[in-house]
């Protein structure tokens, strides 16, 4: 049985993961429009992963007999003008999600809900990966930005993400 507090933070986390998917689709749209289809495809895949994160929490709630409440998803409103804008916004966003996962973890800890803490371990680890990916993109872009050939290669490389 999950406590009300734990249930609430997990419900909110579902919304945040779905918003992440929405945000990354917006980034993908920006890159498609900018002619960088590899960047766009990378973010479409990222959006699908975010949807899977939401699904993991949905199944966990279901396993605990709870039907999730789906609140409205915010409109992505990052101002995207330069090629690197989504990369910065992406890193900021993942840092925010990490904080949010930490809040879920802390809430479970305060409620002595060891089962949920164990469930959240996967997310704690995943956030390290997500922040690292976002930082890597910024590093790669820092190398590529002054050369059309290098940017073209980065774009092709991102298009190959599995
Ligand atoms: Mg996520």
PDB file of C-alpha atoms and ligand atoms in Angstrom:
ATOM      1  CA  UNK A   1       0.000   0.000   0.000  1.00  0.00           C
ATOM      2  CA  UNK A   2       1.470   3.325  -1.061  1.00  0.00           C
ATOM      3  CA  UNK A   3       0.968   6.355   1.145  1.00  0.00           C
ATOM      4  CA  UNK A   4      -0.861   9.376  -0.219  1.00  0.00           C
ATOM      5  CA  UNK A   5       2.352  11.408  -0.224  1.00  0.00           C
ATOM      6  CA  UNK A   6       4.279   8.804  -2.183  1.00  0.00           C
ATOM      7  CA  UNK A   7       1.360   8.323  -4.586  1.00  0.00           C
ATOM      8  CA  UNK A   8       1.197  12.078  -5.197  1.00  0.00           C
ATOM      9  CA  UNK A   9       4.878  12.560  -5.982  1.00  0.00           C
ATOM     10  CA  UNK A  10       4.810   9.557  -8.325  1.00  0.00           C
ATOM     11  CA  UNK A  11       1.728  10.920 -10.109  1.00  0.00           C
ATOM     12  CA  UNK A  12       3.514  14.240 -10.540  1.00  0.00           C
ATOM     13  CA  UNK A  13       6.567  12.427 -11.835  1.00  0.00           C
ATOM     14  CA  UNK A  14       4.453  10.740 -14.537  1.00  0.00           C
ATOM     15  CA  UNK A  15       3.382  14.207 -15.681  1.00  0.00           C
ATOM     16  CA  UNK A  16       6.992  15.428 -15.682  1.00  0.00           C
ATOM     17  CA  UNK A  17       8.169  12.464 -17.763  1.00  0.00           C
ATOM     18  CA  UNK A  18       5.355  13.045 -20.255  1.00  0.00           C
ATOM     19  CA  UNK A  19       6.247  16.740 -20.343  1.00  0.00           C
ATOM     20  CA  UNK A  20       9.868  15.722 -21.053  1.00  0.00           C
ATOM     21  CA  UNK A  21       8.621  13.749 -24.074  1.00  0.00           C
ATOM     22  CA  UNK A  22       6.663  16.799 -25.199  1.00  0.00           C
ATOM     23  CA  UNK A  23       9.664  19.091 -24.729  1.00  0.00           C
ATOM     24  CA  UNK A  24      11.957  16.813 -26.736  1.00  0.00           C
ATOM     25  CA  UNK A  25       9.420  16.570 -29.531  1.00  0.00           C
ATOM     26  CA  UNK A  26       9.481  20.361 -29.620  1.00  0.00           C
ATOM     27  CA  UNK A  27      13.298  20.278 -29.870  1.00  0.00           C
ATOM     28  CA  UNK A  28      12.974  17.732 -32.704  1.00  0.00           C
ATOM     29  CA  UNK A  29      10.577  20.058 -34.528  1.00  0.00           C
ATOM     30  CA  UNK A  30      13.036  22.926 -34.181  1.00  0.00           C
ATOM     31  CA  UNK A  31      15.873  20.828 -35.625  1.00  0.00           C
ATOM     32  CA  UNK A  32      13.790  19.468 -38.487  1.00  0.00           C
ATOM     33  CA  UNK A  33      12.958  23.028 -39.422  1.00  0.00           C
ATOM     34  CA  UNK A  34      16.667  23.922 -39.163  1.00  0.00           C
ATOM     35  CA  UNK A  35      17.604  21.137 -41.580  1.00  0.00           C
ATOM     36  CA  UNK A  36      19.361  19.025 -38.946  1.00  0.00           C
ATOM     37  CA  UNK A  37      17.488  15.758 -39.244  1.00  0.00           C
ATOM     38  CA  UNK A  38      20.028  13.787 -37.214  1.00  0.00           C
ATOM     39  CA  UNK A  39      19.550  16.085 -34.217  1.00  0.00           C
ATOM     40  CA  UNK A  40      15.799  15.825 -34.747  1.00  0.00           C
ATOM     41  CA  UNK A  41      15.839  12.043 -34.831  1.00  0.00           C
ATOM     42  CA  UNK A  42      17.983  11.937 -31.663  1.00  0.00           C
ATOM     43  CA  UNK A  43      15.343  13.964 -29.803  1.00  0.00           C
ATOM     44  CA  UNK A  44      12.454  11.907 -31.174  1.00  0.00           C
ATOM     45  CA  UNK A  45      14.160   8.827 -29.704  1.00  0.00           C
ATOM     46  CA  UNK A  46      14.717  10.712 -26.468  1.00  0.00           C
ATOM     47  CA  UNK A  47      11.008  11.585 -26.392  1.00  0.00           C
ATOM     48  CA  UNK A  48      10.121   7.889 -26.756  1.00  0.00           C
ATOM     49  CA  UNK A  49      12.411   7.075 -23.838  1.00  0.00           C
ATOM     50  CA  UNK A  50      10.634   9.672 -21.732  1.00  0.00           C
ATOM     51  CA  UNK A  51       7.328   8.048 -22.556  1.00  0.00           C
ATOM     52  CA  UNK A  52       8.810   4.750 -21.362  1.00  0.00           C
ATOM     53  CA  UNK A  53       9.865   6.403 -18.099  1.00  0.00           C
ATOM     54  CA  UNK A  54       6.262   7.486 -17.576  1.00  0.00           C
ATOM     55  CA  UNK A  55       5.067   3.956 -18.401  1.00  0.00           C
ATOM     56  CA  UNK A  56       7.394   2.456 -15.783  1.00  0.00           C
ATOM     57  CA  UNK A  57       5.795   4.591 -13.080  1.00  0.00           C
ATOM     58  CA  UNK A  58       2.305   3.888 -14.425  1.00  0.00           C
ATOM     59  CA  UNK A  59       2.935   0.120 -14.144  1.00  0.00           C
ATOM     60  CA  UNK A  60       4.376   0.538 -10.677  1.00  0.00           C
ATOM     61  CA  UNK A  61       1.243   2.373  -9.552  1.00  0.00           C
ATOM     62  CA  UNK A  62      -0.901  -0.299 -11.236  1.00  0.00           C
ATOM     63  CA  UNK A  63       1.033  -3.029  -9.410  1.00  0.00           C
ATOM     64  CA  UNK A  64       0.118  -1.206  -6.217  1.00  0.00           C
ATOM     65  CA  UNK A  65      -3.559  -1.003  -7.146  1.00  0.00           C
ATOM     66  CA  UNK A  66      -3.564   2.669  -8.099  1.00  0.00           C
ATOM     67  CA  UNK A  67      -5.086   4.157 -11.223  1.00  0.00           C
ATOM     68  CA  UNK A  68      -3.056   7.210 -12.236  1.00  0.00           C
ATOM     69  CA  UNK A  69      -4.621  10.620 -12.645  1.00  0.00           C
ATOM     70  CA  UNK A  70      -3.515  12.312 -15.848  1.00  0.00           C
ATOM     71  CA  UNK A  71      -3.199  16.041 -15.378  1.00  0.00           C
ATOM     72  CA  UNK A  72      -2.773  18.420 -18.333  1.00  0.00           C
ATOM     73  CA  UNK A  73       0.707  18.544 -19.819  1.00  0.00           C
ATOM     74  CA  UNK A  74       2.293  21.996 -20.023  1.00  0.00           C
ATOM     75  CA  UNK A  75       3.105  23.543 -23.357  1.00  0.00           C
ATOM     76  CA  UNK A  76       6.864  23.526 -24.039  1.00  0.00           C
ATOM     77  CA  UNK A  77       7.885  27.179 -24.072  1.00  0.00           C
ATOM     78  CA  UNK A  78      11.651  27.185 -24.416  1.00  0.00           C
ATOM     79  CA  UNK A  79      12.752  29.974 -26.704  1.00  0.00           C
ATOM     80  CA  UNK A  80      14.699  28.201 -29.441  1.00  0.00           C
ATOM     81  CA  UNK A  81      16.674  30.367 -31.841  1.00  0.00           C
ATOM     82  CA  UNK A  82      20.198  29.006 -32.152  1.00  0.00           C
ATOM     83  CA  UNK A  83      21.270  25.445 -32.863  1.00  0.00           C
ATOM     84  CA  UNK A  84      22.682  25.078 -29.372  1.00  0.00           C
ATOM     85  CA  UNK A  85      19.623  26.418 -27.509  1.00  0.00           C
ATOM     86  CA  UNK A  86      17.894  23.021 -27.153  1.00  0.00           C
ATOM     87  CA  UNK A  87      21.165  21.466 -25.962  1.00  0.00           C
ATOM     88  CA  UNK A  88      21.395  23.913 -23.063  1.00  0.00           C
ATOM     89  CA  UNK A  89      17.685  23.687 -22.336  1.00  0.00           C
ATOM     90  CA  UNK A  90      17.945  19.878 -22.401  1.00  0.00           C
ATOM     91  CA  UNK A  91      20.697  19.827 -19.793  1.00  0.00           C
ATOM     92  CA  UNK A  92      18.810  22.271 -17.562  1.00  0.00           C
ATOM     93  CA  UNK A  93      15.699  20.159 -17.909  1.00  0.00           C
ATOM     94  CA  UNK A  94      17.446  16.909 -16.973  1.00  0.00           C
ATOM     95  CA  UNK A  95      18.990  18.593 -13.922  1.00  0.00           C
ATOM     96  CA  UNK A  96      15.472  19.607 -12.935  1.00  0.00           C
ATOM     97  CA  UNK A  97      14.217  16.026 -13.429  1.00  0.00           C
ATOM     98  CA  UNK A  98      17.069  14.731 -11.268  1.00  0.00           C
ATOM     99  CA  UNK A  99      15.952  17.072  -8.475  1.00  0.00           C
ATOM    100  CA  UNK A 100      12.432  15.818  -8.915  1.00  0.00           C
ATOM    101  CA  UNK A 101      13.457  12.148  -8.722  1.00  0.00           C
ATOM    102  CA  UNK A 102      15.425  13.017  -5.587  1.00  0.00           C
ATOM    103  CA  UNK A 103      12.255  14.514  -4.109  1.00  0.00           C
ATOM    104  CA  UNK A 104      10.366  11.280  -4.852  1.00  0.00           C
ATOM    105  CA  UNK A 105      13.156   9.313  -3.220  1.00  0.00           C
ATOM    106  CA  UNK A 106      13.222  11.560  -0.171  1.00  0.00           C
ATOM    107  CA  UNK A 107       9.451  11.308   0.193  1.00  0.00           C
ATOM    108  CA  UNK A 108       9.582   7.504   0.023  1.00  0.00           C
ATOM    109  CA  UNK A 109      12.365   7.546   2.614  1.00  0.00           C
ATOM    110  CA  UNK A 110      10.357   9.748   4.985  1.00  0.00           C
ATOM    111  CA  UNK A 111       7.372   7.394   4.585  1.00  0.00           C
ATOM    112  CA  UNK A 112       9.646   4.387   5.270  1.00  0.00           C
ATOM    113  CA  UNK A 113       8.561   3.053   1.875  1.00  0.00           C
ATOM    114  CA  UNK A 114      11.575   0.897   1.075  1.00  0.00           C
ATOM    115  CA  UNK A 115       9.837  -0.779  -1.845  1.00  0.00           C
ATOM    116  CA  UNK A 116       9.373   2.524  -3.654  1.00  0.00           C
ATOM    117  CA  UNK A 117      12.940   3.548  -2.857  1.00  0.00           C
ATOM    118  CA  UNK A 118      14.099   0.373  -4.531  1.00  0.00           C
ATOM    119  CA  UNK A 119      11.824   1.046  -7.506  1.00  0.00           C
ATOM    120  CA  UNK A 120      13.283   4.547  -7.790  1.00  0.00           C
ATOM    121  CA  UNK A 121      16.874   3.291  -7.801  1.00  0.00           C
ATOM    122  CA  UNK A 122      16.551   2.711 -11.549  1.00  0.00           C
ATOM    123  CA  UNK A 123      15.571   6.361 -12.057  1.00  0.00           C
ATOM    124  CA  UNK A 124      18.389   7.653  -9.863  1.00  0.00           C
ATOM    125  CA  UNK A 125      20.847   5.772 -12.080  1.00  0.00           C
ATOM    126  CA  UNK A 126      19.073   6.773 -15.275  1.00  0.00           C
ATOM    127  CA  UNK A 127      19.363  10.465 -14.371  1.00  0.00           C
ATOM    128  CA  UNK A 128      23.133  10.175 -14.229  1.00  0.00           C
ATOM    129  CA  UNK A 129      22.975   8.828 -17.784  1.00  0.00           C
ATOM    130  CA  UNK A 130      20.559  11.545 -18.927  1.00  0.00           C
ATOM    131  CA  UNK A 131      22.688  14.385 -17.557  1.00  0.00           C
ATOM    132  CA  UNK A 132      25.802  12.827 -19.046  1.00  0.00           C
ATOM    133  CA  UNK A 133      24.145  12.532 -22.471  1.00  0.00           C
ATOM    134  CA  UNK A 134      23.060  16.168 -22.337  1.00  0.00           C
ATOM    135  CA  UNK A 135      26.568  17.275 -21.354  1.00  0.00           C
ATOM    136  CA  UNK A 136      28.118  15.142 -24.104  1.00  0.00           C
ATOM    137  CA  UNK A 137      25.909  16.799 -26.696  1.00  0.00           C
ATOM    138  CA  UNK A 138      27.114  20.220 -25.542  1.00  0.00           C
ATOM    139  CA  UNK A 139      30.751  19.072 -25.647  1.00  0.00           C
ATOM    140  CA  UNK A 140      30.352  17.617 -29.122  1.00  0.00           C
ATOM    141  CA  UNK A 141      28.669  20.764 -30.319  1.00  0.00           C
ATOM    142  CA  UNK A 142      31.470  22.929 -28.894  1.00  0.00           C
ATOM    143  CA  UNK A 143      33.865  21.027 -31.167  1.00  0.00           C
ATOM    144  CA  UNK A 144      31.597  21.004 -34.191  1.00  0.00           C
ATOM    145  CA  UNK A 145      30.152  24.492 -34.197  1.00  0.00           C
ATOM    146  CA  UNK A 146      32.919  26.264 -36.119  1.00  0.00           C
ATOM    147  CA  UNK A 147      33.045  23.821 -39.001  1.00  0.00           C
ATOM    148  CA  UNK A 148      30.224  22.896 -41.363  1.00  0.00           C
ATOM    149  CA  UNK A 149      31.883  19.532 -42.023  1.00  0.00           C
ATOM    150  CA  UNK A 150      32.113  18.722 -38.322  1.00  0.00           C
ATOM    151  CA  UNK A 151      28.511  19.783 -37.738  1.00  0.00           C
ATOM    152  CA  UNK A 152      27.442  17.615 -40.662  1.00  0.00           C
ATOM    153  CA  UNK A 153      29.252  14.664 -39.072  1.00  0.00           C
ATOM    154  CA  UNK A 154      27.718  15.296 -35.680  1.00  0.00           C
ATOM    155  CA  UNK A 155      24.303  15.447 -37.310  1.00  0.00           C
ATOM    156  CA  UNK A 156      24.923  12.124 -39.105  1.00  0.00           C
ATOM    157  CA  UNK A 157      26.220  10.589 -35.891  1.00  0.00           C
ATOM    158  CA  UNK A 158      23.159  11.657 -33.891  1.00  0.00           C
ATOM    159  CA  UNK A 159      20.937  10.263 -36.620  1.00  0.00           C
ATOM    160  CA  UNK A 160      22.447   6.831 -35.953  1.00  0.00           C
ATOM    161  CA  UNK A 161      21.290   6.655 -32.342  1.00  0.00           C
ATOM    162  CA  UNK A 162      19.657   3.283 -31.695  1.00  0.00           C
TER     163      UNK A 162
HETATM  164 MG1  LIG B   1      12.960  10.873 -17.922  1.00  0.00          MG
END
